Amino acid sequence: MPTHVRAALGAALVAPLLLAGCAGNTSSTTTVDAKQVSAKIPEKVDPKTTITIGAPDAQVALKLSGQLDKLPFKVKWANISGGPQCSEAFRANSLDVCSAAEIPSIHAHWTGLDTKLVAAKYRKDPLKHPVYELGIAPGADIDRLKDLRGKKIAYSPGQAQGALVLRILAKAGLTKEDVELVELPSTGDVYPSALGNGQVDAAPLGGVNIKRYPAKYGKDGAKTIQHGLRDDPGHLWVPTESVEDPQKAAAIREFVKYWARAAEWADKHPDEWIDGYYVKDQGLTREDGEYLVKGVGHPDFPADWTSAVARQQKTVDLLAKETGKKPFDAGVLFDRRYESVAADALKSGAGEGT
């Protein structure tokens, strides 16, 4: 998902959350006894039901596509997304739905927070449309992944960028002992700045930072290289308590439908999306917006999550091996009652914006 400028609250705020949410190894974390929710979701949602949603880009897409006022339930919008902020809100019982990648749900399991994934969105041609590229510092002498041995790499445990670093090392035949991981929050321009001032030799960059970093530091030798891995998972993530409530579960199902339709609308209306979201909402230039839309490619909403669960399992196993935590069945993270909801909503076409 594109980097949300609005969500980048700064290192001073996010770093304590990362440390609080990501501290410790097996001995200092509690693995949640995940609940399997199997009750049938009501066919209709009570229009008086209220859920709180942290998905700023979806909110804008719904508004631009004319669907925001059609939601068949009441909604409170929270201007947050991503693992650290949403997990804190889940723990405070102040959020029902969050937009996040796959890593926060894994880390939540290890820290005793019971959550579920209720929607999955990927990118068509994911290797041609990566979420991240590996930024290389001037003078770091890194041209391929194997050159990372002995280098300093920016690392954000508990977030997608942190897991990607471990996957990159595994692909290169390296472990975290072969490099120096430097813990930094992956918000705003923290990673590009750390690369530019030599604090780290490499760091995964996403969004406009892929474009801006070499533009700013390229004269000194800065660059980005491809990692060649699939890094595109995007999810709607919820506390299990919310989907245990029948009416909230029904409202969340309806939101998944609208969320998928809004994403499809944005894909089919790139000019309106660039102007309404990237320029007016996020404060980027139109050139940046065009760059991001091109980089994202087209969305893919699988009706069958078998492959998604298998990929998640590989990530769980790698993280467990590299961090000393206990591996677990990744299937417990997915609420498969919602498995085909997004794909079915797009087939029906009902409620699609103009």
Short mmCIF file of N, CA and C in Angstrom, two decimals, residues 82-216:
data_model
loop_
_atom_site.label_atom_id
_atom_site.label_comp_id
_atom_site.label_asym_id
_atom_site.label_seq_id
_atom_site.Cartn_x
_atom_site.Cartn_y
_atom_site.Cartn_z
N GLY A 82 -1.62 0.77 9.85
CA GLY A 82 -0.34 0.13 10.09
C GLY A 82 -0.25 -0.51 11.46
N GLY A 83 0.75 -1.37 11.62
CA GLY A 83 0.87 -2.21 12.79
C GLY A 83 0.96 -1.52 14.15
N PRO A 84 1.96 -0.68 14.40
CA PRO A 84 2.13 -0.12 15.75
C PRO A 84 0.94 0.68 16.24
N GLN A 85 0.43 1.57 15.40
CA GLN A 85 -0.69 2.40 15.83
C GLN A 85 -1.95 1.57 16.03
N CYS A 86 -2.22 0.68 15.10
CA CYS A 86 -3.47 -0.10 15.19
C CYS A 86 -3.45 -1.11 16.31
N SER A 87 -2.31 -1.75 16.56
CA SER A 87 -2.25 -2.71 17.66
C SER A 87 -2.46 -2.01 18.99
N GLU A 88 -1.92 -0.79 19.13
CA GLU A 88 -2.15 -0.03 20.36
C GLU A 88 -3.64 0.31 20.51
N ALA A 89 -4.27 0.68 19.40
CA ALA A 89 -5.70 1.00 19.45
C ALA A 89 -6.53 -0.24 19.74
N PHE A 90 -6.13 -1.39 19.20
CA PHE A 90 -6.83 -2.63 19.51
C PHE A 90 -6.76 -2.92 21.01
N ARG A 91 -5.58 -2.76 21.57
CA ARG A 91 -5.40 -3.04 23.00
C ARG A 91 -6.23 -2.08 23.86
N ALA A 92 -6.45 -0.89 23.35
CA ALA A 92 -7.24 0.10 24.10
C ALA A 92 -8.74 -0.03 23.81
N ASN A 93 -9.11 -1.05 23.03
CA ASN A 93 -10.52 -1.28 22.67
C ASN A 93 -11.14 -0.06 21.98
N SER A 94 -10.36 0.62 21.16
CA SER A 94 -10.85 1.83 20.51
C SER A 94 -10.85 1.72 18.98
N LEU A 95 -10.65 0.51 18.44
CA LEU A 95 -10.60 0.33 17.00
C LEU A 95 -11.13 -1.06 16.65
N ASP A 96 -11.93 -1.13 15.56
CA ASP A 96 -12.49 -2.40 15.12
C ASP A 96 -11.86 -2.93 13.84
N VAL A 97 -11.39 -2.04 12.98
CA VAL A 97 -10.82 -2.45 11.70
C VAL A 97 -9.60 -1.59 11.40
N CYS A 98 -8.56 -2.23 10.86
CA CYS A 98 -7.33 -1.50 10.54
C CYS A 98 -6.79 -1.99 9.20
N SER A 99 -6.17 -1.08 8.48
CA SER A 99 -5.47 -1.43 7.25
C SER A 99 -4.00 -1.67 7.58
N ALA A 100 -3.50 -2.86 7.26
CA ALA A 100 -2.11 -3.20 7.62
C ALA A 100 -1.58 -4.28 6.69
N ALA A 101 -0.27 -4.49 6.72
CA ALA A 101 0.35 -5.58 5.97
C ALA A 101 0.24 -6.86 6.80
N GLU A 102 1.02 -7.90 6.44
CA GLU A 102 0.83 -9.19 7.10
C GLU A 102 1.57 -9.33 8.42
N ILE A 103 2.64 -8.57 8.63
CA ILE A 103 3.49 -8.77 9.80
C ILE A 103 2.83 -8.39 11.13
N PRO A 104 2.06 -7.30 11.21
CA PRO A 104 1.47 -6.94 12.49
C PRO A 104 0.62 -8.04 13.12
N SER A 105 -0.10 -8.80 12.31
CA SER A 105 -0.93 -9.86 12.87
C SER A 105 -0.07 -10.98 13.46
N ILE A 106 1.06 -11.25 12.83
CA ILE A 106 1.98 -12.27 13.34
C ILE A 106 2.57 -11.82 14.67
N HIS A 107 3.01 -10.58 14.69
CA HIS A 107 3.62 -10.07 15.92
C HIS A 107 2.59 -9.97 17.04
N ALA A 108 1.36 -9.61 16.69
CA ALA A 108 0.30 -9.53 17.69
C ALA A 108 0.10 -10.88 18.36
N HIS A 109 0.14 -11.94 17.57
CA HIS A 109 -0.02 -13.29 18.11
C HIS A 109 1.05 -13.58 19.15
N TRP A 110 2.27 -13.15 18.86
CA TRP A 110 3.38 -13.41 19.77
C TRP A 110 3.34 -12.52 21.02
N THR A 111 2.61 -11.44 20.95
CA THR A 111 2.57 -10.54 22.11
C THR A 111 1.23 -10.61 22.86
N GLY A 112 0.45 -11.66 22.57
CA GLY A 112 -0.76 -11.89 23.34
C GLY A 112 -1.98 -11.12 22.90
N LEU A 113 -1.97 -10.57 21.69
CA LEU A 113 -3.12 -9.82 21.17
C LEU A 113 -3.83 -10.69 20.14
N ASP A 114 -5.08 -11.05 20.42
CA ASP A 114 -5.83 -11.96 19.56
C ASP A 114 -6.52 -11.17 18.45
N THR A 115 -6.11 -11.39 17.22
CA THR A 115 -6.63 -10.65 16.07
C THR A 115 -6.92 -11.59 14.91
N LYS A 116 -7.62 -11.07 13.92
CA LYS A 116 -7.91 -11.83 12.71
C LYS A 116 -7.71 -10.95 11.47
N LEU A 117 -7.40 -11.59 10.36
CA LEU A 117 -7.35 -10.94 9.05
C LEU A 117 -8.66 -11.26 8.35
N VAL A 118 -9.38 -10.22 7.89
CA VAL A 118 -10.70 -10.43 7.32
C VAL A 118 -10.77 -10.06 5.84
N ALA A 119 -9.69 -9.56 5.28
CA ALA A 119 -9.64 -9.24 3.85
C ALA A 119 -8.20 -9.25 3.40
N ALA A 120 -8.00 -9.63 2.15
CA ALA A 120 -6.65 -9.70 1.59
C ALA A 120 -6.62 -9.04 0.22
N LYS A 121 -5.62 -8.19 0.03
CA LYS A 121 -5.42 -7.52 -1.26
C LYS A 121 -3.96 -7.64 -1.65
N TYR A 122 -3.72 -8.02 -2.89
CA TYR A 122 -2.36 -8.16 -3.38
C TYR A 122 -2.20 -7.32 -4.65
N ARG A 123 -1.07 -7.46 -5.30
CA ARG A 123 -0.82 -6.75 -6.56
C ARG A 123 -0.65 -7.76 -7.67
N LYS A 124 -1.30 -7.48 -8.80
CA LYS A 124 -1.04 -8.29 -9.97
C LYS A 124 0.39 -8.03 -10.43
N ASP A 125 1.06 -9.08 -10.89
CA ASP A 125 2.48 -8.97 -11.26
C ASP A 125 3.29 -8.37 -10.12
N PRO A 126 3.28 -9.00 -8.93
CA PRO A 126 3.91 -8.40 -7.75
C PRO A 126 5.41 -8.17 -7.87
N LEU A 127 6.11 -9.01 -8.63
CA LEU A 127 7.56 -8.81 -8.77
C LEU A 127 7.87 -7.60 -9.65
N LYS A 128 6.95 -7.25 -10.52
CA LYS A 128 7.14 -6.06 -11.36
C LYS A 128 6.64 -4.80 -10.65
N HIS A 129 5.89 -5.00 -9.60
CA HIS A 129 5.33 -3.88 -8.85
C HIS A 129 5.60 -4.05 -7.36
N PRO A 130 6.87 -4.05 -6.95
CA PRO A 130 7.18 -4.24 -5.53
C PRO A 130 6.75 -3.05 -4.68
N VAL A 131 6.42 -3.33 -3.45
CA VAL A 131 6.09 -2.26 -2.50
C VAL A 131 7.37 -1.54 -2.09
N TYR A 132 8.46 -2.30 -1.97
CA TYR A 132 9.72 -1.74 -1.49
C TYR A 132 10.87 -2.02 -2.45
N GLU A 133 11.85 -1.13 -2.42
CA GLU A 133 13.15 -1.38 -3.04
C GLU A 133 14.20 -1.15 -1.96
N LEU A 134 15.36 -1.73 -2.14
CA LEU A 134 16.41 -1.61 -1.13
C LEU A 134 17.26 -0.38 -1.44
N GLY A 135 17.15 0.63 -0.56
CA GLY A 135 17.97 1.82 -0.71
C GLY A 135 19.40 1.54 -0.28
N ILE A 136 20.36 2.02 -1.05
CA ILE A 136 21.79 1.80 -0.78
C ILE A 136 22.46 3.14 -0.52
N ALA A 137 23.19 3.24 0.57
CA ALA A 137 23.85 4.48 0.95
C ALA A 137 25.04 4.78 0.04
N PRO A 138 25.34 6.04 -0.15
CA PRO A 138 26.53 6.41 -0.93
C PRO A 138 27.78 5.75 -0.36
N GLY A 139 28.56 5.14 -1.22
CA GLY A 139 29.81 4.53 -0.79
C GLY A 139 29.67 3.20 -0.08
N ALA A 140 28.46 2.63 -0.02
CA ALA A 140 28.28 1.38 0.72
C ALA A 140 28.82 0.17 -0.04
N ASP A 141 29.06 0.32 -1.33
CA ASP A 141 29.61 -0.77 -2.15
C ASP A 141 28.70 -1.99 -2.12
N ILE A 142 27.42 -1.77 -2.38
CA ILE A 142 26.44 -2.85 -2.43
C ILE A 142 25.78 -2.82 -3.80
N ASP A 143 26.03 -3.87 -4.59
CA ASP A 143 25.44 -3.97 -5.92
C ASP A 143 24.47 -5.14 -6.04
N ARG A 144 24.58 -6.09 -5.14
CA ARG A 144 23.70 -7.25 -5.14
C ARG A 144 23.46 -7.66 -3.69
N LEU A 145 22.49 -8.52 -3.48
CA LEU A 145 22.09 -8.85 -2.11
C LEU A 145 23.22 -9.49 -1.31
N LYS A 146 24.05 -10.28 -1.94
CA LYS A 146 25.15 -10.93 -1.21
C LYS A 146 26.13 -9.91 -0.63
N ASP A 147 26.16 -8.71 -1.22
CA ASP A 147 27.07 -7.67 -0.74
C ASP A 147 26.63 -7.09 0.61
N LEU A 148 25.47 -7.52 1.11
CA LEU A 148 24.99 -7.02 2.40
C LEU A 148 25.78 -7.57 3.58
N ARG A 149 26.54 -8.61 3.37
CA ARG A 149 27.32 -9.20 4.47
C ARG A 149 28.19 -8.12 5.13
N GLY A 150 28.08 -8.04 6.44
CA GLY A 150 28.89 -7.10 7.21
C GLY A 150 28.38 -5.67 7.20
N LYS A 151 27.26 -5.42 6.54
CA LYS A 151 26.75 -4.06 6.41
C LYS A 151 25.72 -3.73 7.50
N LYS A 152 25.47 -2.44 7.68
CA LYS A 152 24.46 -1.95 8.62
C LYS A 152 23.14 -1.76 7.87
N ILE A 153 22.09 -2.40 8.38
CA ILE A 153 20.81 -2.39 7.69
C ILE A 153 19.72 -1.87 8.62
N ALA A 154 18.93 -0.92 8.15
CA ALA A 154 17.82 -0.40 8.95
C ALA A 154 16.80 -1.51 9.17
N TYR A 155 16.29 -1.59 10.39
CA TYR A 155 15.43 -2.72 10.76
C TYR A 155 14.32 -2.25 11.68
N SER A 156 13.09 -2.59 11.32
CA SER A 156 11.94 -2.21 12.15
C SER A 156 11.18 -3.48 12.53
N PRO A 157 11.50 -4.07 13.68
CA PRO A 157 10.85 -5.31 14.09
C PRO A 157 9.35 -5.11 14.26
N GLY A 158 8.59 -6.13 13.88
CA GLY A 158 7.14 -6.05 14.03
C GLY A 158 6.45 -5.38 12.87
N GLN A 159 7.19 -4.93 11.86
CA GLN A 159 6.59 -4.28 10.70
C GLN A 159 7.04 -4.98 9.42
N ALA A 160 6.33 -4.69 8.33
CA ALA A 160 6.61 -5.36 7.07
C ALA A 160 8.05 -5.17 6.63
N GLN A 161 8.59 -3.95 6.85
CA GLN A 161 9.97 -3.70 6.43
C GLN A 161 10.96 -4.58 7.17
N GLY A 162 10.71 -4.82 8.45
CA GLY A 162 11.60 -5.67 9.23
C GLY A 162 11.60 -7.10 8.73
N ALA A 163 10.41 -7.64 8.47
CA ALA A 163 10.33 -9.00 7.94
C ALA A 163 10.96 -9.09 6.56
N LEU A 164 10.80 -8.05 5.76
CA LEU A 164 11.40 -8.07 4.42
C LEU A 164 12.92 -8.13 4.52
N VAL A 165 13.50 -7.41 5.47
CA VAL A 165 14.95 -7.46 5.65
C VAL A 165 15.39 -8.89 5.93
N LEU A 166 14.67 -9.59 6.80
CA LEU A 166 15.03 -10.98 7.12
C LEU A 166 14.87 -11.88 5.90
N ARG A 167 13.85 -11.64 5.11
CA ARG A 167 13.65 -12.43 3.89
C ARG A 167 14.74 -12.16 2.87
N ILE A 168 15.16 -10.90 2.77
CA ILE A 168 16.24 -10.54 1.85
C ILE A 168 17.53 -11.25 2.27
N LEU A 169 17.80 -11.25 3.57
CA LEU A 169 19.01 -11.92 4.05
C LEU A 169 18.96 -13.40 3.74
N ALA A 170 17.79 -14.02 3.95
CA ALA A 170 17.65 -15.45 3.67
C ALA A 170 17.89 -15.74 2.19
N LYS A 171 17.36 -14.88 1.32
CA LYS A 171 17.57 -15.06 -0.11
C LYS A 171 19.05 -14.96 -0.47
N ALA A 172 19.76 -14.10 0.25
CA ALA A 172 21.19 -13.90 -0.02
C ALA A 172 22.06 -14.95 0.67
N GLY A 173 21.43 -15.88 1.40
CA GLY A 173 22.20 -16.89 2.11
C GLY A 173 22.85 -16.36 3.37
N LEU A 174 22.26 -15.30 3.93
CA LEU A 174 22.81 -14.66 5.13
C LEU A 174 21.81 -14.77 6.28
N THR A 175 22.29 -14.55 7.48
CA THR A 175 21.42 -14.46 8.65
C THR A 175 21.64 -13.09 9.29
N LYS A 176 20.85 -12.79 10.31
CA LYS A 176 21.01 -11.49 10.95
C LYS A 176 22.35 -11.38 11.67
N GLU A 177 22.98 -12.52 11.95
CA GLU A 177 24.31 -12.48 12.57
C GLU A 177 25.39 -12.06 11.57
N ASP A 178 25.07 -12.13 10.29
CA ASP A 178 26.04 -11.76 9.25
C ASP A 178 26.04 -10.26 8.95
N VAL A 179 25.08 -9.54 9.55
CA VAL A 179 24.97 -8.10 9.31
C VAL A 179 24.75 -7.40 10.65
N GLU A 180 24.70 -6.09 10.61
CA GLU A 180 24.36 -5.31 11.81
C GLU A 180 23.00 -4.66 11.58
N LEU A 181 22.00 -5.12 12.33
CA LEU A 181 20.66 -4.56 12.21
C LEU A 181 20.54 -3.35 13.12
N VAL A 182 20.16 -2.24 12.53
CA VAL A 182 20.02 -0.98 13.28
C VAL A 182 18.53 -0.67 13.41
N GLU A 183 18.00 -0.76 14.62
CA GLU A 183 16.56 -0.56 14.82
C GLU A 183 16.18 0.92 14.67
N LEU A 184 15.33 1.16 13.68
CA LEU A 184 14.83 2.50 13.40
C LEU A 184 13.37 2.40 13.00
N PRO A 185 12.55 3.38 13.35
CA PRO A 185 11.16 3.38 12.90
C PRO A 185 11.10 3.67 11.41
N SER A 186 10.25 2.95 10.71
CA SER A 186 10.19 3.08 9.24
C SER A 186 9.15 4.10 8.82
N THR A 187 9.13 5.24 9.47
CA THR A 187 8.13 6.26 9.17
C THR A 187 8.75 7.46 8.46
N GLY A 188 7.91 8.15 7.68
CA GLY A 188 8.36 9.38 7.03
C GLY A 188 9.64 9.20 6.25
N ASP A 189 10.61 10.10 6.49
CA ASP A 189 11.88 10.03 5.77
C ASP A 189 13.02 9.54 6.68
N VAL A 190 12.67 8.80 7.73
CA VAL A 190 13.68 8.30 8.66
C VAL A 190 14.71 7.44 7.93
N TYR A 191 14.24 6.48 7.12
CA TYR A 191 15.17 5.60 6.41
C TYR A 191 16.00 6.34 5.37
N PRO A 192 15.41 7.17 4.51
CA PRO A 192 16.24 7.91 3.55
C PRO A 192 17.28 8.78 4.24
N SER A 193 16.91 9.42 5.35
CA SER A 193 17.85 10.27 6.06
C SER A 193 18.98 9.44 6.66
N ALA A 194 18.64 8.27 7.21
CA ALA A 194 19.66 7.40 7.79
C ALA A 194 20.63 6.91 6.73
N LEU A 195 20.11 6.66 5.53
CA LEU A 195 20.98 6.27 4.43
C LEU A 195 21.87 7.43 3.99
N GLY A 196 21.25 8.59 3.85
CA GLY A 196 21.98 9.75 3.35
C GLY A 196 23.09 10.21 4.27
N ASN A 197 22.90 10.05 5.60
CA ASN A 197 23.94 10.51 6.54
C ASN A 197 24.87 9.39 6.97
N GLY A 198 24.73 8.21 6.35
CA GLY A 198 25.65 7.12 6.63
C GLY A 198 25.37 6.35 7.90
N GLN A 199 24.21 6.55 8.51
CA GLN A 199 23.86 5.81 9.72
C GLN A 199 23.67 4.33 9.41
N VAL A 200 23.16 4.04 8.21
CA VAL A 200 23.02 2.66 7.75
C VAL A 200 23.51 2.57 6.31
N ASP A 201 23.80 1.34 5.90
CA ASP A 201 24.26 1.11 4.53
C ASP A 201 23.12 0.75 3.59
N ALA A 202 22.06 0.16 4.16
CA ALA A 202 20.93 -0.27 3.33
C ALA A 202 19.65 -0.17 4.14
N ALA A 203 18.54 0.05 3.44
CA ALA A 203 17.24 0.15 4.11
C ALA A 203 16.14 -0.05 3.08
N PRO A 204 15.07 -0.78 3.43
CA PRO A 204 13.95 -0.91 2.50
C PRO A 204 13.17 0.39 2.40
N LEU A 205 12.99 0.89 1.19
CA LEU A 205 12.28 2.13 0.96
C LEU A 205 10.98 1.84 0.22
N GLY A 206 9.92 2.58 0.58
CA GLY A 206 8.64 2.40 -0.07
C GLY A 206 8.05 3.72 -0.51
N GLY A 207 6.98 3.66 -1.31
CA GLY A 207 6.28 4.85 -1.73
C GLY A 207 7.16 5.83 -2.49
N VAL A 208 6.94 7.13 -2.25
CA VAL A 208 7.69 8.15 -2.98
C VAL A 208 9.16 8.19 -2.57
N ASN A 209 9.51 7.56 -1.45
CA ASN A 209 10.91 7.54 -1.05
C ASN A 209 11.78 6.78 -2.05
N ILE A 210 11.19 5.82 -2.76
CA ILE A 210 11.94 5.10 -3.80
C ILE A 210 12.39 6.07 -4.88
N LYS A 211 11.57 7.05 -5.15
CA LYS A 211 11.86 8.05 -6.18
C LYS A 211 12.71 9.20 -5.62
N ARG A 212 12.36 9.64 -4.43
CA ARG A 212 12.99 10.84 -3.88
C ARG A 212 14.41 10.59 -3.37
N TYR A 213 14.66 9.39 -2.82
CA TYR A 213 15.97 9.14 -2.22
C TYR A 213 17.11 9.27 -3.25
N PRO A 214 17.07 8.53 -4.37
CA PRO A 214 18.17 8.71 -5.34
C PRO A 214 18.18 10.09 -5.98
N ALA A 215 17.00 10.73 -6.06
CA ALA A 215 16.98 12.09 -6.62
C ALA A 215 17.74 13.06 -5.72
N LYS A 216 17.65 12.85 -4.41
CA LYS A 216 18.30 13.75 -3.46
C LYS A 216 19.77 13.41 -3.24
#
